[in-house]
Amino acid sequence: MGRKGKKEKKVKGAEKTAAKMEKKVSKRSRKEEEDLEALIAEFQLLDAKKTQVVESTCPPPPPRLHASLCAHPEKDELILFGGEYFNGKKTFLYNDLFFYNIKKNTWVKSEIPSPPPRRCAHQAVVVPQGGGQMWVFGGEFASPDGEQFYHYKDLWVLHLNTHTWEQIKAPGAPSGRSGHRMVLSKRQLLVFGGFHESARDYIYYNDIYAFNLDTFTWSRLTPSGTGPLPRSACQMTPTLDGTGVIIYGGYSKSRAKKDVDKGTIHSDMFLLKREGKDEQEKWSWTRVSSSGVKPPPRTGFSMGLGPTGRALLFGGVCDEEDEETLQGDFFNDLYLYDFTKNRWFPGQLKRGKSEKKKRRRGKKGVEEGGQMEESPQESSEEPQQPTEIVKEIVTEDGTVMTIKEVIPAAQAAAEESEEEEEEEEEEEGAAAAPKVEPCPRSNAMVTVKHGKLYLYGGMFEVGDRQFTLNDFYCLDLQKLEQWEVLVQMDPKTQEWLEESESEDEGDEEEAKGGEDDDDDDDEESSEEESDEEEGDEHPPVKPGESLADYQSRTEAYWQGVARTNMGPDAKDKKVQKVGLAMAKVFFEDQA
């Protein structure tokens, strides 16, 4: 569900009013905004101070989205690079690099001189040449308030044997973009799609580029046939014979009317196929009509290529939106696509069946034939409808996350039967193993190593709050028995700073950057008592009050809001100007 690039709608409530107002400020006060290229340059100057490689064992990486997760081509390691984190107020971009040791189940942070600038929504591909390389292309950098974006079109390679970064400057590269896809096909990196967004407009792509790993040159491909519509966030995987790639799904949006965008979830599939060699090489698009049980429409799903000629699709979200609201149903289901048969089918884990057999044998010793007598009765019942399961998780700040999962009828019947058996087994004093699986989410980062799918993080939303995860799972794609938890979700990592909460807590709380939960409650209650006349929204305009008087009276308040938006490193003069502009926008909206 997209915070990225989605225009806020005017609805009731102080939070929506604040979001709309801040968008207006971003447009009207563009000169006061941080110059993104200058900001990127400042970060690069900080990175330039690193003169040697420093590696240190560390805890699992903190929560993030739109990072890249790759399998080391030579070692039993996974590589995590970049990403972003949004805490409700501010966007943080990363260019840090982590290595996960599969055998030891440990993380190492590697600080390498002259890395690529901070980014998210880029693409990374590993190749075995030269002792192992990881190639990174594109991505985006966002301003702290998340209103402005800089899209990269640079190409980098991480030499894994020497732990050095190198920027590859080759002409003819794709335009700056994020949300694109890149895969290795023979000796070429293929880049497809993506989007570019500015403060006023956006564009989606359906072009295809190839980077030759032997000649270090870019070329734009011109395939014959009709290809996919422009889109981002699709999934692209090479075919089994290496002659092409499969592209599935994706997302795009278009202008429905002034200030209203309409999102489109794509569920189509295309084959991009190579014919001929070298200078005689030609490419063609073909639309693929797959059979079987296809995944319901969704975006933000993840896909990994298994060892048996099947691709596994996990999770995602289906948004239902109108002009004023946006709601999404998140998934944690599995679907498998068989390349040979061109067929989809649900990915049912085998753990439930094997354990049920064990439980039945155990019950047989206590009550001979008891389980078998129930089967005819169960089979005579009417077909079951899809079942909705609700889970609750309590975060560090006391927020209860309610996660809804919809299970298909067949799976629901199996799980209901399993739950009944577990309840009976508990009554008999036997311990039932809990079901282990990732919670519903979108934009999880996945990769495959030694036939196992590794899944890191992702996000889901509850109301207006976004939860960015850093849990870590593993699934054997050959056995398909059960998920293995490598890192559990830590509720302490869940931070959300909503505008309405910060305003109630006041400028003093913003300056401190937050206290523990008890202090938050005390300060919030005291601020609410002192601000009873103002209520929960921004300071109101008094009858007959001029703009100058209003700005003077509420100067401290609006500077606090501006400081929160721009971050602690912004200059006081800029914060003062933006605060005055925000007050002016609110004053004019109330007039």
XYZ file of C-alpha atoms in Angstrom:
591
model
C 0.000 0.000 0.000
C 1.714 3.060 -1.179
C 2.797 5.939 0.957
C 5.359 6.525 -1.814
C 4.000 8.829 -4.528
C 0.381 8.797 -3.291
C -1.367 12.178 -3.123
C -3.179 12.870 0.130
C -6.926 13.349 -0.077
C -8.839 16.035 1.792
C -10.787 14.259 4.511
C -11.919 15.046 8.044
C -9.435 15.079 10.888
C -6.426 17.072 11.952
C -3.919 14.570 10.550
C -5.307 14.768 7.034
C -5.521 18.551 7.257
C -1.893 18.710 8.344
C -0.772 16.412 5.546
C -2.589 18.483 2.934
C -1.221 21.707 4.352
C 2.340 20.387 4.343
C 1.966 19.403 0.688
C 0.934 22.960 -0.146
C 3.938 24.272 1.735
C 6.176 21.922 -0.224
C 4.869 23.402 -3.483
C 4.737 27.066 -2.433
C 7.999 27.090 -0.502
C 10.093 25.008 -2.867
C 13.066 27.356 -2.557
C 13.197 26.714 1.173
C 13.319 22.927 0.727
C 16.598 21.102 1.078
C 18.427 20.844 -2.203
C 18.529 17.093 -2.642
C 21.648 16.986 -4.751
C 23.466 19.103 -2.182
C 22.169 16.870 0.593
C 23.374 13.775 -1.230
C 26.758 15.443 -1.722
C 26.965 16.134 2.012
C 26.359 12.474 2.791
C 29.007 11.484 0.260
C 31.501 13.780 1.978
C 30.815 11.931 5.207
C 31.307 8.598 3.442
C 34.555 9.879 1.932
C 36.035 10.065 5.430
C 36.073 6.268 5.507
C 39.508 5.188 4.330
C 39.532 1.494 5.193
C 37.195 -1.462 5.371
C 35.731 -1.988 8.829
C 33.740 -5.127 9.576
C 31.982 -5.755 12.859
C 29.563 -8.353 14.167
C 26.215 -6.717 14.796
C 22.578 -7.417 15.661
C 20.135 -7.972 12.784
C 19.687 -4.839 10.633
C 17.056 -2.366 11.862
C 13.670 -2.206 10.084
C 13.731 -0.927 6.516
C 11.904 -1.118 3.216
C 12.912 -1.262 -0.443
C 16.408 -2.565 0.284
C 18.067 -5.289 -1.802
C 18.714 -8.827 -0.541
C 21.013 -11.041 -2.615
C 22.685 -14.424 -2.226
C 26.489 -14.404 -2.331
C 27.524 -16.290 -5.506
C 30.556 -17.953 -3.876
C 29.899 -18.145 -0.119
C 27.100 -19.219 2.208
C 26.132 -15.606 2.793
C 23.344 -13.168 2.013
C 23.926 -9.487 1.240
C 21.590 -6.694 2.366
C 22.128 -3.178 1.004
C 20.402 0.196 1.365
C 16.716 0.837 1.950
C 14.554 3.376 3.737
C 12.622 3.776 6.979
C 9.624 6.030 7.629
C 8.544 6.700 11.225
C 5.406 8.699 10.496
C 7.220 12.030 10.246
C 10.627 11.577 8.738
C 12.152 9.425 6.015
C 15.606 7.922 6.599
C 17.704 6.605 3.694
C 20.509 4.058 4.025
C 23.569 2.890 2.119
C 24.832 0.484 4.758
C 25.917 -3.031 3.859
C 25.266 -6.218 5.846
C 26.391 -9.814 5.353
C 24.412 -12.690 6.843
C 26.300 -15.936 7.519
C 23.841 -18.755 6.856
C 25.682 -21.468 8.802
C 26.434 -19.334 11.860
C 23.176 -17.335 11.772
C 25.138 -14.127 12.407
C 25.217 -10.636 10.879
C 28.270 -8.551 9.998
C 28.165 -4.869 9.077
C 30.746 -3.960 6.451
C 31.792 -0.313 6.120
C 33.563 0.102 2.794
C 35.074 3.394 1.545
C 33.320 5.339 -1.235
C 29.984 3.476 -1.315
C 27.039 4.441 -3.529
C 24.927 7.316 -2.169
C 22.032 6.446 0.124
C 19.093 4.998 -1.757
C 16.073 2.748 -1.779
C 13.934 1.010 -4.430
C 17.096 0.188 -6.397
C 17.970 -3.173 -7.929
C 20.920 -5.442 -7.169
C 22.125 -8.556 -9.004
C 25.011 -10.883 -8.124
C 27.304 -12.590 -10.654
C 30.088 -15.131 -10.003
C 32.801 -13.498 -12.113
C 35.900 -12.040 -10.491
C 35.375 -13.810 -7.190
C 31.822 -12.555 -6.986
C 30.251 -9.197 -7.794
C 27.067 -7.381 -6.824
C 25.768 -4.890 -9.388
C 23.489 -2.038 -8.257
C 21.493 0.234 -10.546
C 19.166 3.184 -9.929
C 16.892 3.827 -6.992
C 15.798 6.993 -5.275
C 16.686 9.426 -2.514
C 13.907 11.222 -0.633
C 13.879 14.443 1.343
C 13.335 13.997 5.095
C 9.681 15.027 4.758
C 9.162 12.529 1.941
C 7.838 15.178 -0.450
C 10.726 15.392 -2.925
C 12.614 12.641 -4.708
C 15.889 12.305 -6.565
C 16.095 9.323 -8.932
C 19.472 7.765 -9.657
C 20.679 6.423 -12.994
C 24.119 5.360 -11.804
C 25.599 1.868 -11.964
C 27.832 0.431 -9.236
C 29.620 -2.848 -8.670
C 30.713 -4.282 -5.324
C 33.748 -6.529 -5.739
C 33.075 -9.152 -3.098
C 36.564 -10.661 -3.018
C 38.279 -7.320 -2.322
C 35.357 -5.545 -0.609
C 35.617 -2.464 -2.802
C 32.943 -0.339 -4.479
C 33.388 0.898 -8.049
C 31.143 3.197 -10.062
C 30.825 2.141 -13.697
C 30.336 5.127 -15.988
C 28.960 3.936 -19.307
C 26.962 6.007 -21.820
C 23.444 5.162 -22.913
C 22.151 4.152 -19.482
C 18.416 4.168 -18.673
C 17.006 7.405 -17.309
C 16.840 7.898 -13.547
C 14.195 5.685 -11.972
C 13.135 3.532 -9.056
C 10.807 0.576 -8.687
C 12.337 -1.000 -11.805
C 13.518 -4.604 -12.088
C 16.905 -6.025 -13.073
C 17.955 -9.646 -13.670
C 20.944 -11.496 -15.081
C 20.348 -13.180 -18.448
C 23.442 -14.929 -19.784
C 26.099 -12.168 -19.829
C 23.701 -9.244 -19.692
C 21.917 -7.273 -16.999
C 18.367 -6.587 -18.199
C 16.566 -3.545 -16.745
C 12.815 -3.108 -17.202
C 10.222 -0.500 -16.201
C 10.115 1.610 -13.057
C 8.939 5.161 -12.497
C 10.188 8.702 -11.983
C 8.392 11.091 -9.661
C 8.786 14.802 -9.030
C 6.831 17.127 -6.778
C 4.373 17.894 -9.581
C 4.287 14.909 -11.893
C 5.269 11.292 -12.431
C 5.945 8.907 -15.292
C 6.002 5.102 -15.532
C 8.258 3.191 -17.923
C 8.031 0.006 -19.980
C 11.376 0.288 -21.753
C 14.008 -2.445 -21.602
C 17.795 -1.948 -21.445
C 20.710 -4.382 -21.498
C 24.136 -3.899 -19.915
C 26.841 -6.141 -21.369
C 29.124 -7.497 -18.629
C 31.921 -8.140 -21.130
C 32.010 -4.808 -22.962
C 30.564 -2.637 -20.142
C 28.140 -0.976 -22.554
C 24.438 -0.122 -22.382
C 21.979 -0.698 -25.202
C 18.254 -0.063 -25.439
C 16.391 -3.080 -26.756
C 13.586 -2.742 -29.290
C 11.675 -6.030 -29.099
C 9.032 -6.908 -31.640
C 5.487 -7.622 -30.542
C 3.330 -5.940 -27.906
C 4.934 -5.670 -24.488
C 3.667 -4.767 -21.016
C 2.112 -1.398 -20.268
C 4.316 1.023 -18.294
C 4.623 -0.075 -14.668
C 6.788 -0.430 -11.604
C 6.944 -3.047 -8.827
C 6.510 -6.024 -11.162
C 8.522 -9.202 -10.730
C 10.998 -10.353 -13.352
C 12.771 -13.712 -13.416
C 14.929 -15.448 -16.043
C 13.540 -18.436 -17.924
C 14.957 -21.888 -17.220
C 16.807 -22.093 -20.548
C 18.325 -18.627 -20.115
C 16.946 -17.327 -23.408
C 14.662 -14.728 -21.887
C 12.771 -13.418 -18.887
C 9.243 -13.602 -17.513
C 7.587 -10.388 -16.284
C 4.538 -10.644 -14.034
C 2.253 -8.096 -12.375
C 3.157 -4.584 -11.289
C 1.584 -1.263 -10.419
C 0.992 2.072 -12.116
C -1.157 5.124 -11.579
C -2.703 7.725 -13.831
C -4.396 11.079 -13.406
C -8.164 10.533 -13.098
C -8.891 14.225 -12.619
C -7.260 17.242 -11.043
C -5.400 16.262 -7.861
C -6.863 12.746 -8.001
C -4.807 9.744 -9.123
C -6.083 6.275 -9.902
C -3.913 3.252 -9.195
C -3.891 0.150 -11.385
C -2.788 -3.306 -10.252
C -1.484 -5.355 -13.183
C -1.932 -9.140 -13.174
C -0.719 -9.965 -16.678
C 2.367 -11.938 -17.687
C 4.817 -11.478 -20.574
C 7.760 -13.355 -22.019
C 10.735 -11.423 -23.376
C 12.685 -13.875 -25.538
C 16.109 -13.683 -27.154
C 16.813 -15.159 -30.574
C 20.130 -15.251 -32.389
C 23.563 -14.322 -31.054
C 25.757 -11.242 -30.747
C 25.058 -8.750 -33.548
C 22.276 -10.963 -34.908
C 20.528 -10.995 -31.549
C 16.829 -10.088 -31.649
C 14.211 -9.819 -28.925
C 10.452 -10.309 -28.970
C 7.522 -9.786 -26.576
C 4.830 -12.441 -26.147
C 1.877 -12.262 -23.799
C 1.620 -15.409 -21.673
C -1.785 -16.894 -20.828
C -1.063 -19.098 -17.833
C -3.446 -21.698 -16.411
C -4.200 -23.027 -12.944
C -5.156 -21.210 -9.744
C -3.732 -17.727 -10.212
C -2.956 -15.356 -7.330
C -5.689 -12.773 -6.668
C -4.774 -9.239 -7.850
C -2.127 -7.639 -5.658
C 0.951 -5.473 -5.659
C 4.024 -5.443 -3.448
C 4.401 -9.226 -3.673
C 7.779 -10.967 -3.620
C 9.075 -13.753 -5.835
C 11.982 -16.187 -5.710
C 13.127 -18.815 -8.222
C 13.252 -22.317 -6.749
C 15.517 -25.251 -7.656
C 12.773 -27.327 -9.316
C 11.820 -24.965 -12.128
C 9.201 -23.169 -10.099
C 8.918 -19.582 -8.949
C 7.372 -18.928 -5.536
C 5.209 -15.840 -4.974
C 4.657 -14.559 -1.433
C 2.417 -11.941 0.144
C 1.510 -8.515 -1.189
C -1.408 -6.139 -0.757
C -4.591 -5.334 -2.639
C -5.639 -1.710 -2.220
C -9.210 -0.516 -2.394
C -9.233 3.234 -2.865
C -11.575 6.067 -3.681
C -11.080 9.819 -3.646
C -10.970 10.027 0.148
C -9.891 6.673 1.545
C -7.330 3.969 0.924
C -7.638 0.530 2.498
C -5.625 -2.569 1.816
C -5.840 -6.292 2.457
C -2.405 -7.771 3.137
C -1.490 -11.361 2.298
C 0.943 -13.992 3.533
C -0.118 -16.759 1.173
C 2.090 -18.697 -1.226
C 1.640 -19.416 -4.922
C 3.874 -21.461 -7.198
C 4.384 -20.922 -10.916
C 5.618 -23.900 -12.923
C 7.670 -22.670 -15.889
C 7.461 -25.988 -17.732
C 3.685 -26.361 -17.437
C 2.929 -22.613 -17.521
C 0.618 -23.184 -14.593
C -0.136 -21.533 -11.229
C -1.160 -23.415 -8.106
C -1.440 -22.571 -4.386
C 1.627 -23.336 -2.303
C 0.305 -25.506 0.515
C 2.883 -26.376 3.161
C 3.106 -30.070 4.026
C 3.732 -29.640 7.736
C 0.039 -29.759 8.662
C -0.551 -33.092 6.901
C 2.444 -34.888 8.384
C 1.712 -33.700 11.905
C -1.945 -34.646 11.602
C -0.916 -38.189 10.778
C 1.272 -38.320 13.841
C -1.502 -37.009 16.050
C -3.944 -39.558 14.656
C -1.562 -42.388 15.423
C -1.126 -41.022 18.914
C -4.870 -40.773 19.455
C -5.368 -44.263 18.115
C -3.552 -45.695 21.102
C -5.911 -43.886 23.455
C -9.154 -44.165 21.511
C -9.009 -46.796 18.807
C -10.631 -45.599 15.583
C -11.953 -42.410 17.143
C -10.572 -40.188 14.428
C -11.815 -42.346 11.590
C -15.377 -42.256 12.858
C -15.464 -38.471 12.506
C -14.318 -38.384 8.895
C -17.593 -39.409 7.198
C -19.482 -36.826 9.204
C -17.022 -34.121 8.221
C -17.156 -35.112 4.564
C -20.934 -34.823 4.507
C -20.905 -31.212 5.658
C -21.432 -28.338 3.233
C -18.342 -26.772 1.594
C -16.716 -24.199 3.822
C -16.302 -20.545 2.941
C -12.960 -18.698 3.219
C -11.981 -18.159 6.840
C -10.744 -14.881 8.311
C -8.115 -15.113 11.048
C -7.221 -12.143 13.240
C -3.936 -11.917 15.134
C -2.884 -9.266 17.643
C 0.638 -8.105 18.490
C 1.404 -5.505 21.168
C 4.219 -3.063 20.317
C 6.592 -1.352 22.731
C 4.457 1.803 22.874
C 1.357 -0.176 23.756
C -0.225 -0.098 20.312
C -2.100 -3.263 19.422
C -1.442 -4.375 15.841
C -4.391 -6.322 14.473
C -3.415 -8.473 11.497
C -6.151 -9.954 9.304
C -5.470 -13.055 7.222
C -7.953 -14.594 4.774
C -7.430 -18.325 4.182
C -8.983 -20.135 1.177
C -11.736 -22.648 1.898
C -9.646 -25.791 1.356
C -6.814 -24.524 3.506
C -9.268 -23.223 6.096
C -10.938 -26.620 6.372
C -7.591 -28.332 6.854
C -6.484 -25.794 9.450
C -9.836 -25.915 11.264
C -9.573 -29.705 11.448
C -6.019 -29.321 12.656
C -7.070 -26.824 15.305
C -9.815 -29.174 16.547
C -7.303 -31.989 16.848
C -4.887 -29.721 18.675
C -7.611 -28.691 21.114
C -8.469 -32.330 21.790
C -4.796 -33.121 22.159
C -4.364 -30.296 24.655
C -7.254 -31.690 26.657
C -5.429 -35.016 26.726
C -2.297 -33.274 27.993
C -0.264 -33.365 24.782
C 1.678 -30.324 23.534
C 0.714 -28.975 20.108
C 3.396 -27.181 18.079
C 2.335 -23.625 17.119
C 2.135 -22.729 13.458
C 5.093 -20.647 12.336
C 4.693 -18.290 9.390
C 5.358 -14.659 8.456
C 2.453 -12.335 9.167
C 0.656 -10.766 6.166
C 2.821 -8.066 4.552
C 3.925 -6.414 1.340
C 7.343 -5.551 -0.082
C 9.229 -8.299 1.727
C 12.811 -8.755 0.506
C 13.550 -12.303 -0.682
C 16.369 -14.321 -2.197
C 17.122 -18.015 -2.739
C 20.267 -19.862 -1.662
C 20.813 -23.649 -1.746
C 17.153 -24.240 -2.525
C 15.916 -22.210 0.438
C 13.893 -19.015 0.258
C 15.030 -16.304 2.688
C 12.489 -13.614 3.520
C 13.394 -10.404 5.340
C 11.076 -7.687 6.631
C 8.351 -5.953 4.684
C 5.518 -3.759 5.880
C 1.825 -3.640 6.653
C -0.549 -0.891 7.709
C -3.178 -0.618 10.403
C -5.300 2.452 9.765
C -2.929 5.352 9.104
C -0.002 3.667 10.845
C 2.727 1.851 8.955
C 4.644 -1.024 10.521
C 8.078 -1.675 9.025
C 9.364 -5.135 9.909
C 12.807 -6.655 10.363
C 11.910 -10.275 11.064
C 13.685 -12.980 9.094
C 12.371 -16.338 7.830
C 13.563 -19.314 5.808
C 11.572 -21.874 3.780
C 12.952 -25.020 2.114
C 11.510 -24.880 -1.409
C 12.019 -28.602 -2.030
C 10.291 -29.829 1.119
C 7.762 -26.979 1.517
C 7.098 -28.145 5.077
C 7.298 -25.146 7.371
C 8.809 -21.703 7.842
C 11.874 -21.416 10.045
C 12.202 -18.267 12.160
C 15.719 -16.835 12.024
C 14.917 -13.458 13.601
C 11.655 -12.721 15.373
C 9.934 -9.359 15.091
C 10.945 -7.139 17.999
C 8.073 -4.843 19.086
C 10.690 -2.444 20.510
C 11.738 -1.559 16.966
C 8.265 -0.263 16.100
C 8.255 3.538 16.226
C 5.497 5.787 14.917
C 5.401 9.556 15.402
C 2.064 10.839 14.222
C 1.598 14.574 13.729
C -1.357 14.784 16.112
C 0.593 13.070 18.889
C 3.611 15.328 18.510
C 1.470 18.442 18.585
C -0.194 17.372 21.812
C 3.143 16.597 23.393
C 4.485 20.046 22.475
C 7.763 21.517 21.351
C 9.635 20.415 24.458
C 8.918 16.776 23.707
C 9.980 17.240 20.075
C 13.304 18.717 21.163
C 13.982 15.777 23.472
C 13.180 13.290 20.711
C 10.868 11.207 22.880
C 10.992 9.696 26.345
C 9.769 6.381 27.703
C 6.087 5.482 27.618
C 5.283 6.722 31.132
C 6.869 10.111 30.490
C 5.006 10.361 27.179
C 1.687 9.785 28.911
C 2.407 12.354 31.634
C 3.576 15.064 29.236
C 0.764 14.384 26.788
C -1.888 14.676 29.491
C -0.401 17.919 30.825
C -0.233 19.425 27.347
C -3.822 18.424 26.680
C -4.906 20.250 29.850
C -3.057 23.416 28.850
C -4.406 23.262 25.299
C -8.051 22.573 26.073
C -9.099 25.799 24.400
C -7.271 24.873 21.193
C -8.472 21.266 20.986
C -6.720 18.514 19.066
C -6.062 20.473 15.826
C -3.706 23.308 14.909
C -4.025 26.630 16.783
C -7.245 28.188 15.432
C -7.488 31.636 13.911
C -9.255 34.074 16.241
C -12.099 36.227 14.877
C -10.728 39.381 13.238
C -7.111 38.257 13.651
C -4.696 39.334 10.918
C -2.120 37.055 9.317
C 0.757 38.899 10.992
C -0.878 38.631 14.409
C -1.619 34.936 13.909
C 1.963 34.199 12.811
C 3.335 36.093 15.792
C 1.031 34.363 18.283
C 1.678 30.837 16.980
C 5.307 31.235 15.908
C 6.711 28.735 18.410
C 4.122 26.113 17.495
C 4.663 26.280 13.729
C 8.440 26.350 14.072
C 8.144 23.152 16.089
C 6.147 21.521 13.307
C 8.646 22.744 10.710
C 11.591 21.489 12.759
C 10.006 18.048 13.015
C 9.458 17.973 9.259
C 12.905 19.183 8.264
C 14.932 17.328 10.869
C 17.425 18.452 13.513
C 20.133 19.337 10.991
C 18.126 22.022 9.181
C 19.286 25.608 9.669
C 17.262 27.771 12.054
C 16.690 30.409 9.374
C 15.144 27.869 7.003
C 13.035 26.393 9.798
C 11.737 29.874 10.631
C 10.782 30.562 6.996
C 9.026 27.229 6.557
C 7.210 27.697 9.868
C 5.897 31.085 8.746
C 4.847 29.602 5.400
C 2.991 26.772 7.128
C 1.186 29.244 9.367
C 0.224 31.292 6.309
C -1.167 28.258 4.495
C -3.240 27.234 7.502
C -4.446 30.835 8.011
C -5.557 31.064 4.371
C -7.320 27.699 4.569
C -9.323 28.937 7.556
C -10.262 32.234 5.910
